[in-house]
Amino acid sequence: MRISHYLALCGVASRRQAARLVDAGRVTINQQVAAHTDRVESLHKLDICVDGHPVLAPQDKQYWLYNKPVGIDCRLLINDSCSLLHLLPTSPRLYPAGRLDKDSRGLLLLTNDGELTQTLMHPDFHHSKTYLVQVDKPLTAKFLSDMASGVSYGQVQTRPCTIRLVNSITFEIVLTQGLNRQIRRMCQAFGYQVMDLLRIKIADVCLNDLPEKTMRPVSAAELLSLKQLTQST
């Protein structure tokens, strides 16, 4: 298999992120900088490192749900005291399959399954994520209709989405793309400011009553629904 695929199987990163590591020259095989064409057929006498740190052989796949609070950064940066990295176990190495910005809260899937992470994060697969959003002033029918139709801001045109009024200042929105700070920028385009953003669902997996700042294993039924995502892509 290609080196990026192998790194994903080892839980280093998603396949796309692993390819970026290779592009940046951060991956070595037997102390030589790796290329995308390098293949891993056997681990015999192979010394594979990322940033000089040995890559452990593939581990059993782990799947956890975490209720992220506001103030935690999903980027795994060792020098950032607010990074999610400092809240994760050292073994197995887990990564968020998708991100929530630092000012948002709610459901994260943590896993070392690179294939599933790639499926959930790749924009072409259109997997749904559901959010509760509170804004700074009363909502209007026109706002809800315009948001559902897709929004233009900057050089971006968002996909149509499903939106439902919850109360005068809160709505539920289901997105099938994950652009940077997308909901905040969609709201801003219509003169609204997001006061609270909570992700409550990833595909068919729900946050439910998982307490904030805690994690739990994915159930067998939840895992089955997630695995079906990779089989359908």
Backbone as numpy.savetxt, mean C-alpha at the origin, in Angstrom:
# Nx Ny Nz CAx CAy CAz Cx Cy Cz
14.53 -17.58 -12.04 13.68 -16.39 -12.04 14.57 -15.14 -12.04
14.00 -14.03 -12.50 14.75 -12.78 -12.49 15.00 -12.30 -11.05
16.05 -11.52 -10.90 16.46 -11.09 -9.57 15.35 -10.31 -8.87
14.61 -9.46 -9.60 13.55 -8.68 -8.96 12.43 -9.58 -8.44
12.12 -10.65 -9.19 11.12 -11.61 -8.74 11.61 -12.32 -7.49
12.86 -12.69 -7.46 13.41 -13.38 -6.29 13.36 -12.47 -5.06
13.74 -11.21 -5.22 13.70 -10.28 -4.08 12.28 -10.13 -3.55
11.30 -10.12 -4.45 9.90 -10.04 -4.01 9.51 -11.28 -3.22
9.94 -12.46 -3.68 9.63 -13.70 -2.96 10.27 -13.70 -1.57
11.42 -13.05 -1.46 12.11 -12.99 -0.17 11.49 -11.96 0.77
10.54 -11.18 0.26 9.89 -10.18 1.09 10.66 -8.89 1.20
11.66 -8.69 0.34 12.44 -7.46 0.39 11.58 -6.27 -0.01
10.77 -6.44 -1.04 9.91 -5.38 -1.56 8.98 -6.01 -2.60
8.04 -5.22 -3.10 7.25 -5.69 -4.22 8.16 -5.84 -5.43
7.67 -6.53 -6.47 8.51 -6.74 -7.65 8.88 -5.40 -8.30
7.93 -4.49 -8.35 8.22 -3.18 -8.94 9.26 -2.44 -8.11
9.09 -2.45 -6.79 10.06 -1.77 -5.93 11.43 -2.44 -6.01
11.45 -3.78 -6.12 12.72 -4.48 -6.26 13.42 -4.08 -7.54
12.65 -3.91 -8.62 13.24 -3.45 -9.88 13.89 -2.09 -9.72
13.26 -1.23 -8.92 13.84 0.08 -8.67 15.15 -0.03 -7.89
15.20 -0.98 -6.95 16.45 -1.20 -6.21 17.56 -1.63 -7.16
17.22 -2.50 -8.11 18.21 -2.93 -9.11 18.64 -1.75 -9.96
17.68 -0.94 -10.40 17.99 0.25 -11.20 18.97 1.17 -10.49
18.79 1.30 -9.18 19.61 2.21 -8.39 20.98 1.63 -8.04
21.23 0.39 -8.47 22.53 -0.23 -8.17 22.69 -0.64 -6.73
21.57 -0.86 -6.05 21.62 -1.18 -4.62 21.63 -2.68 -4.35
21.52 -3.48 -5.43 21.49 -4.94 -5.29 22.78 -5.52 -5.86
23.40 -6.41 -5.10 24.61 -7.09 -5.58 24.43 -8.59 -5.51
25.08 -9.28 -6.44 25.14 -10.74 -6.45 26.61 -11.11 -6.47
27.04 -11.82 -5.42 28.46 -12.16 -5.27 29.35 -10.92 -5.43
28.90 -9.84 -4.77 29.64 -8.57 -4.69 29.73 -7.83 -6.02
28.93 -8.25 -7.01 28.85 -7.55 -8.28 27.46 -6.91 -8.40
27.42 -5.65 -8.89 26.14 -4.96 -9.03 25.22 -5.75 -9.95
24.01 -6.00 -9.49 23.06 -6.83 -10.24 22.45 -6.06 -11.40
22.07 -6.80 -12.44 21.34 -6.25 -13.59 19.99 -6.95 -13.68
19.04 -6.32 -14.37 17.70 -6.90 -14.48 17.72 -8.27 -15.16
18.70 -8.50 -16.00 18.76 -9.78 -16.72 19.33 -10.91 -15.88
19.89 -10.58 -14.71 20.42 -11.64 -13.85 19.29 -12.52 -13.36
19.56 -13.82 -13.36 18.56 -14.79 -12.94 19.07 -15.59 -11.76
18.15 -15.99 -10.89 18.47 -16.80 -9.73 17.91 -18.19 -10.00
18.78 -19.10 -10.39 18.36 -20.48 -10.65 18.61 -21.36 -9.43
19.65 -21.04 -8.69 20.02 -21.81 -7.51 20.73 -20.87 -6.54
20.51 -21.07 -5.26 21.17 -20.24 -4.25 22.58 -20.73 -3.94
23.00 -21.81 -4.60 24.32 -22.37 -4.31 25.40 -21.33 -4.65
26.16 -20.94 -3.64 27.27 -20.00 -3.76 26.84 -18.60 -4.22
25.55 -18.28 -4.04 25.09 -16.93 -4.37 25.02 -16.10 -3.09
25.62 -14.92 -3.15 25.59 -13.98 -2.04 24.84 -12.75 -2.53
23.55 -12.67 -2.21 22.70 -11.59 -2.68 22.50 -10.59 -1.55
22.78 -9.31 -1.84 22.67 -8.26 -0.83 21.91 -7.06 -1.38
21.23 -6.36 -0.48 20.62 -5.06 -0.79 21.22 -4.05 0.17
21.85 -3.03 -0.40 22.56 -2.03 0.41 23.59 -2.67 1.33
24.18 -3.75 0.85 25.22 -4.42 1.62 24.71 -5.40 2.65
23.40 -5.50 2.81 22.82 -6.41 3.80 22.37 -7.70 3.11
22.78 -8.86 3.62 22.40 -10.12 2.98 20.88 -10.31 2.93
20.42 -10.85 1.82 19.00 -11.14 1.65 18.75 -12.57 2.13
17.82 -12.69 3.08 17.49 -14.01 3.60 16.65 -14.79 2.59
16.78 -16.08 2.61 16.00 -16.94 1.72 14.51 -16.72 1.97
13.66 -17.04 0.99 12.22 -16.81 1.16 11.68 -17.43 2.44
10.86 -16.64 3.16 10.26 -17.10 4.40 8.79 -17.41 4.16
8.20 -18.09 5.13 6.75 -18.32 5.06 6.05 -16.98 4.96
5.01 -16.94 4.15 4.29 -15.70 3.94 3.50 -15.33 5.19
3.52 -14.05 5.50 2.80 -13.52 6.65 1.84 -12.44 6.18
0.67 -12.36 6.82 -0.35 -11.40 6.44 -0.98 -10.84 7.72
-0.86 -9.53 7.90 -1.38 -8.87 9.10 -2.14 -7.62 8.71
-3.13 -7.27 9.54 -3.84 -6.00 9.41 -3.41 -5.09 10.54
-3.24 -3.80 10.21 -2.80 -2.81 11.20 -3.67 -1.57 11.07
-4.08 -1.03 12.20 -4.87 0.21 12.22 -3.91 1.37 12.48
-3.51 2.02 11.40 -2.50 3.08 11.48 -3.10 4.37 12.04
-2.45 4.97 13.04 -2.92 6.27 13.52 -2.35 7.41 12.68
-2.91 8.59 12.85 -2.33 9.79 12.26 -0.92 9.99 12.85
0.01 10.43 12.00 1.35 10.73 12.47 2.39 9.68 12.15
1.95 8.51 11.69 2.89 7.44 11.30 3.10 7.50 9.80
4.36 7.49 9.39 4.74 7.56 7.99 4.95 6.15 7.46
4.25 5.80 6.38 4.35 4.44 5.84 5.66 4.17 5.12
6.43 5.21 4.81 7.74 4.96 4.21 8.65 4.35 5.26
9.37 3.30 4.88 10.19 2.55 5.84 11.58 3.16 5.88
11.69 4.27 6.60 12.93 5.04 6.69 13.50 4.93 8.10
14.66 4.32 8.20 15.22 4.02 9.51 15.54 5.28 10.30
15.85 6.39 9.62 16.23 7.62 10.32 15.03 8.50 10.67
13.82 8.07 10.32 12.61 8.83 10.61 11.94 8.21 11.83
11.89 8.96 12.93 11.32 8.43 14.16 9.83 8.15 14.03
9.18 8.75 13.02 7.74 8.54 12.80 7.46 7.39 11.82
8.51 6.74 11.35 8.34 5.71 10.33 7.66 4.46 10.88
6.80 3.88 10.08 6.17 2.60 10.41 7.22 1.52 10.69
8.39 1.66 10.09 9.45 0.68 10.26 9.71 0.36 11.72
9.63 1.37 12.58 9.96 1.19 14.00 8.87 0.48 14.78
7.72 0.25 14.15 6.62 -0.45 14.81 6.48 -1.89 14.34
7.26 -2.27 13.34 7.14 -3.61 12.76 8.12 -4.58 13.40
7.78 -5.86 13.42 8.73 -6.86 13.96 9.96 -6.94 13.07
11.10 -7.31 13.65 12.32 -7.45 12.87 12.30 -8.71 12.01
11.52 -9.71 12.42 11.40 -10.93 11.63 10.01 -11.53 11.86
9.31 -11.88 10.80 9.69 -11.67 9.41 9.57 -10.20 9.03
10.28 -9.81 7.98 10.21 -8.43 7.52 8.88 -8.21 6.80
8.11 -7.29 7.33 6.79 -6.99 6.75 6.82 -5.61 6.08
6.00 -5.47 5.06 5.90 -4.22 4.31 4.44 -3.88 4.11
4.11 -2.58 4.09 2.72 -2.22 3.79 2.40 -2.42 2.32
1.31 -3.11 2.05 0.86 -3.30 0.66 -0.02 -2.11 0.29
0.62 -1.01 -0.04 -0.07 0.25 -0.26 0.17 1.16 0.93
-0.04 2.45 0.71 0.29 3.42 1.74 -0.92 4.26 2.13
-0.81 4.83 3.33 -1.68 5.91 3.79 -0.76 7.07 4.13
-1.14 8.28 3.72 -0.25 9.40 4.03 -0.22 9.64 5.53
0.77 10.42 5.95 1.03 10.60 7.38 -0.16 11.19 8.12
-0.97 12.01 7.44 -2.10 12.68 8.07 -3.37 11.84 8.05
-3.31 10.66 7.47 -4.48 9.79 7.37 -4.33 8.59 8.29
-5.43 7.89 8.50 -5.41 6.77 9.44 -6.24 5.62 8.87
-6.12 4.47 9.56 -6.96 3.34 9.18 -6.20 2.12 8.71
-6.85 1.34 7.85 -6.44 -0.02 7.53 -5.20 -0.08 6.65
-4.22 -0.85 7.10 -3.05 -1.22 6.30 -2.93 -2.74 6.30
-2.57 -3.29 5.15 -2.20 -4.70 5.06 -0.69 -4.78 5.10
-0.16 -5.55 6.05 1.28 -5.75 6.19 1.61 -7.17 5.79
2.60 -7.34 4.91 2.90 -8.68 4.40 4.32 -8.74 3.88
4.82 -9.95 3.70 6.08 -10.17 2.98 5.81 -10.89 1.65
4.57 -10.84 1.20 4.16 -11.46 -0.06 4.29 -10.41 -1.17
5.39 -10.46 -1.90 5.66 -9.46 -2.91 4.65 -9.48 -4.05
4.18 -10.68 -4.42 3.22 -10.78 -5.52 1.90 -10.10 -5.17
1.41 -10.35 -3.94 0.17 -9.72 -3.52 0.34 -8.21 -3.41
1.47 -7.77 -2.88 1.73 -6.34 -2.77 1.71 -5.68 -4.14
2.34 -6.33 -5.11 2.35 -5.80 -6.47 0.94 -5.70 -7.03
0.12 -6.72 -6.77 -1.25 -6.73 -7.28 -2.07 -5.59 -6.68
-1.94 -5.38 -5.37 -2.73 -4.35 -4.71 -2.28 -2.95 -5.07
-0.99 -2.77 -5.35 -0.47 -1.43 -5.58 -0.45 -1.03 -7.05
-0.47 -2.00 -7.96 -0.35 -1.65 -9.37 -1.62 -0.95 -9.86
-1.49 0.23 -10.48 -2.67 1.00 -10.88 -3.54 0.33 -11.93
-3.00 -0.61 -12.69 -3.77 -1.25 -13.76 -4.80 -2.26 -13.25
-4.68 -2.69 -11.98 -5.53 -3.76 -11.49 -6.85 -3.27 -10.90
-6.95 -1.98 -10.56 -8.22 -1.35 -10.18 -8.87 -1.98 -8.95
-8.08 -2.43 -7.98 -8.67 -3.00 -6.77 -9.18 -1.87 -5.88
-10.30 -2.11 -5.22 -10.99 -1.04 -4.50 -10.44 -0.84 -3.09
-10.51 0.42 -2.66 -10.22 0.81 -1.28 -11.28 1.81 -0.86
-11.78 1.64 0.38 -12.91 2.43 0.85 -12.49 3.31 2.02
-12.97 4.57 2.00 -12.56 5.56 2.99 -13.79 6.31 3.52
-13.70 6.71 4.79 -14.61 7.69 5.37 -13.88 9.01 5.45
-14.50 10.06 4.94 -13.84 11.36 4.84 -14.71 12.43 5.47
-14.11 13.19 6.38 -14.79 14.33 6.99 -14.16 15.61 6.47
-14.99 16.56 6.06 -14.49 17.82 5.49 -14.89 18.99 6.37
-14.47 20.19 5.95 -14.56 21.38 6.81 -15.85 22.17 6.67
-16.75 21.76 5.77 -18.01 22.49 5.61 -19.05 21.56 5.03
-20.32 21.97 5.07 -21.39 21.07 4.62 -21.23 20.64 3.16
-21.58 19.39 2.93 -21.49 18.81 1.58 -22.73 19.16 0.77
-22.56 19.19 -0.53 -23.68 19.45 -1.44 -23.86 18.29 -2.41
-25.04 18.20 -2.99 -25.29 17.16 -3.98 -24.37 17.33 -5.19
-24.10 18.57 -5.56 -23.22 18.82 -6.71 -21.80 18.33 -6.42
-21.31 18.58 -5.20 -19.97 18.09 -4.82 -19.90 16.58 -4.96
-20.90 15.87 -4.43 -20.89 14.41 -4.48 -20.93 13.93 -5.93
-21.76 14.56 -6.75 -21.87 14.17 -8.15 -20.58 14.42 -8.91
-19.98 15.58 -8.69 -18.73 15.92 -9.38 -17.59 15.01 -8.94
-17.52 14.70 -7.66 -16.47 13.79 -7.17 -16.63 12.41 -7.80
-17.87 11.91 -7.88 -18.12 10.57 -8.42 -17.79 10.49 -9.91
-17.86 11.61 -10.60 -17.62 11.61 -12.05 -16.14 11.60 -12.42
-15.28 11.86 -11.44 -13.86 11.99 -11.72 -13.46 13.46 -11.68
-12.27 13.73 -11.18 -11.84 15.09 -10.90 -10.53 15.37 -11.62
-10.41 16.57 -12.17 -9.16 17.02 -12.78 -8.44 17.96 -11.82
-7.16 17.70 -11.59 -6.33 18.63 -10.83 -4.90 18.46 -11.31
-4.19 19.57 -11.50 -2.85 19.48 -12.05 -2.90 18.80 -13.40
-2.08 17.76 -13.56 -2.06 16.98 -14.80 -2.83 15.67 -14.65
-3.64 15.57 -13.60 -4.31 14.31 -13.24 -5.79 14.36 -13.58
-6.31 13.24 -14.08 -7.75 13.03 -14.22 -8.08 11.74 -13.47
-8.82 11.83 -12.38 -9.12 10.63 -11.60 -10.22 9.82 -12.26
-10.24 8.54 -11.95 -11.29 7.67 -12.46 -12.61 7.95 -11.76
-13.73 7.68 -12.42 -15.02 7.73 -11.71 -14.98 6.81 -10.50
-15.72 7.18 -9.46 -15.70 6.42 -8.22 -17.10 6.38 -7.62
-17.24 5.57 -6.59 -18.51 5.47 -5.87 -18.43 6.33 -4.62
-19.46 7.12 -4.37 -19.45 8.02 -3.22 -20.83 8.02 -2.58
-20.87 8.10 -1.24 -22.14 8.04 -0.50 -22.10 9.03 0.65
-23.15 9.81 0.79 -23.24 10.76 1.89 -23.50 10.02 3.20
-22.72 10.34 4.23 -22.90 9.75 5.56 -23.62 10.72 6.48
-23.12 11.95 6.54 -23.81 13.04 7.24 -23.43 14.35 6.57
-23.77 15.45 7.16 -23.61 16.73 6.47 -22.18 17.07 6.11
-21.20 16.52 6.85 -19.79 16.83 6.56 -18.94 15.58 6.33
-19.58 14.42 6.20 -18.84 13.16 6.06 -19.40 12.36 4.88
-18.48 11.79 4.10 -18.90 10.92 3.00 -18.01 9.68 2.95
-18.55 8.63 2.34 -17.78 7.41 2.09 -17.44 7.38 0.60
-16.19 7.02 0.30 -15.76 7.00 -1.09 -14.99 5.71 -1.36
-15.24 5.11 -2.52 -14.56 3.89 -2.93 -13.73 4.22 -4.17
-12.42 4.09 -4.04 -11.50 4.39 -5.13 -10.92 3.11 -5.71
-10.58 3.15 -7.00 -9.90 2.03 -7.64 -8.54 2.46 -8.18
-8.02 3.55 -7.64 -6.66 3.96 -7.96 -6.08 4.58 -6.69
-4.77 4.66 -6.63 -4.13 5.12 -5.40 -3.12 6.22 -5.67
-3.57 7.34 -6.18 -2.67 8.45 -6.46 -2.27 9.14 -5.15
-1.14 9.79 -5.16 -0.62 10.45 -3.97 -1.60 11.51 -3.46
-2.05 11.35 -2.21 -2.95 12.29 -1.54 -4.19 12.58 -2.41
-4.68 11.54 -3.04 -5.73 11.70 -4.06 -7.00 12.33 -3.51
-7.53 11.79 -2.41 -8.81 12.29 -1.90 -8.66 13.74 -1.45
-7.58 14.06 -0.80 -7.37 15.44 -0.35 -7.33 16.40 -1.54
-6.68 15.98 -2.61 -6.56 16.86 -3.77 -7.87 16.93 -4.55
-8.63 15.84 -4.57 -9.95 15.88 -5.19 -10.85 16.88 -4.45
-10.85 16.80 -3.13 -11.67 17.72 -2.34 -11.21 19.16 -2.52
-9.92 19.36 -2.51 -9.37 20.70 -2.65 -9.78 21.35 -3.97
-9.92 20.52 -5.01 -10.33 21.05 -6.31 -11.71 21.69 -6.27
-12.52 21.33 -5.27 -13.87 21.90 -5.14 -13.98 22.82 -3.93
-12.84 23.20 -3.36 -12.86 24.17 -2.26 -13.11 23.58 -0.89
-12.93 22.26 -0.74 -13.11 21.60 0.55 -11.76 21.18 1.12
-11.66 21.19 2.44 -10.46 20.71 3.11 -10.80 19.46 3.91
-9.99 18.44 3.77 -10.20 17.20 4.52 -9.73 17.38 5.95
-10.62 17.10 6.89 -10.29 17.20 8.32 -9.92 15.85 8.91
-10.49 14.78 8.36 -10.18 13.43 8.85 -10.39 12.46 7.70
-9.43 11.53 7.54 -9.51 10.54 6.47 -9.18 9.18 7.06
-10.15 8.27 6.99 -10.03 6.95 7.59 -10.27 5.89 6.53
-9.27 5.02 6.28 -9.49 3.89 5.37 -10.13 2.75 6.15
-11.26 2.27 5.66 -12.00 1.24 6.38 -12.01 -0.10 5.67
-11.53 -0.14 4.41 -11.64 -1.40 3.66 -10.62 -1.44 2.53
-9.98 -2.60 2.34 -9.12 -2.88 1.20 -9.70 -4.09 0.50
-10.19 -3.90 -0.73 -10.92 -4.96 -1.43 -12.06 -5.42 -0.51
-12.08 -6.70 -0.10 -13.16 -7.19 0.76 -12.74 -7.30 2.22
-11.56 -6.81 2.57 -11.03 -6.90 3.94 -11.35 -5.60 4.68
-12.01 -5.72 5.83 -12.52 -4.55 6.55 -11.74 -4.27 7.84
-11.68 -3.00 8.19 -11.05 -2.59 9.45 -11.87 -3.06 10.64
-13.18 -2.93 10.54 -14.12 -3.29 11.62 -13.68 -2.65 12.94
-13.59 -3.45 14.01 -13.32 -2.89 15.33 -11.87 -3.07 15.77
-10.95 -3.25 14.83 -9.54 -3.36 15.19 -9.09 -2.05 15.85
-8.61 -2.10 17.09 -8.22 -0.85 17.77 -7.05 -0.16 17.08
-7.02 1.15 17.20 -5.93 1.92 16.63 -4.60 1.50 17.26
-3.55 1.52 16.45 -2.17 1.18 16.87 -1.99 -0.30 17.17
-2.92 -1.14 16.73 -2.78 -2.58 16.96 -2.84 -3.32 15.63
-2.34 -4.56 15.64 -2.36 -5.40 14.45 -2.87 -6.78 14.82
-3.41 -7.46 13.82 -3.90 -8.83 14.02 -3.64 -9.62 12.75
-3.55 -10.95 12.87 -3.37 -11.77 11.66 -4.60 -11.71 10.77
-4.38 -11.79 9.47 -5.48 -11.89 8.52 -6.15 -13.25 8.70
-7.48 -13.27 8.71 -8.20 -14.53 8.88 -8.11 -15.38 7.61
-8.48 -16.65 7.75 -8.43 -17.55 6.60 -9.35 -17.07 5.48
-10.55 -16.59 5.85 -11.49 -16.11 4.83 -10.96 -14.85 4.15
-10.36 -13.95 4.93 -9.79 -12.74 4.36 -8.63 -13.06 3.43
-7.79 -14.01 3.85 -6.65 -14.39 3.02 -7.12 -15.00 1.70
-8.16 -15.80 1.76 -8.70 -16.39 0.53 -9.15 -15.30 -0.43
-9.84 -14.29 0.08 -10.32 -13.21 -0.79 -9.15 -12.43 -1.37
-8.07 -12.25 -0.61 -6.90 -11.54 -1.11 -6.17 -12.37 -2.17
-6.07 -13.68 -1.92 -5.39 -14.55 -2.89 -6.15 -14.58 -4.21
-7.46 -14.45 -4.15 -8.25 -14.45 -5.38 -7.93 -13.22 -6.23
-7.44 -12.15 -5.61 -7.05 -10.97 -6.39 -5.89 -11.28 -7.31
-4.91 -12.05 -6.81 -3.75 -12.36 -7.64 -4.11 -13.35 -8.75
-5.12 -14.18 -8.49 -5.52 -15.16 -9.51 -6.33 -14.53 -10.62
-6.91 -13.35 -10.35 -7.76 -12.70 -11.34 -7.01 -11.67 -12.17
-5.68 -11.51 -11.94 -4.90 -10.50 -12.66 -3.89 -11.17 -13.56
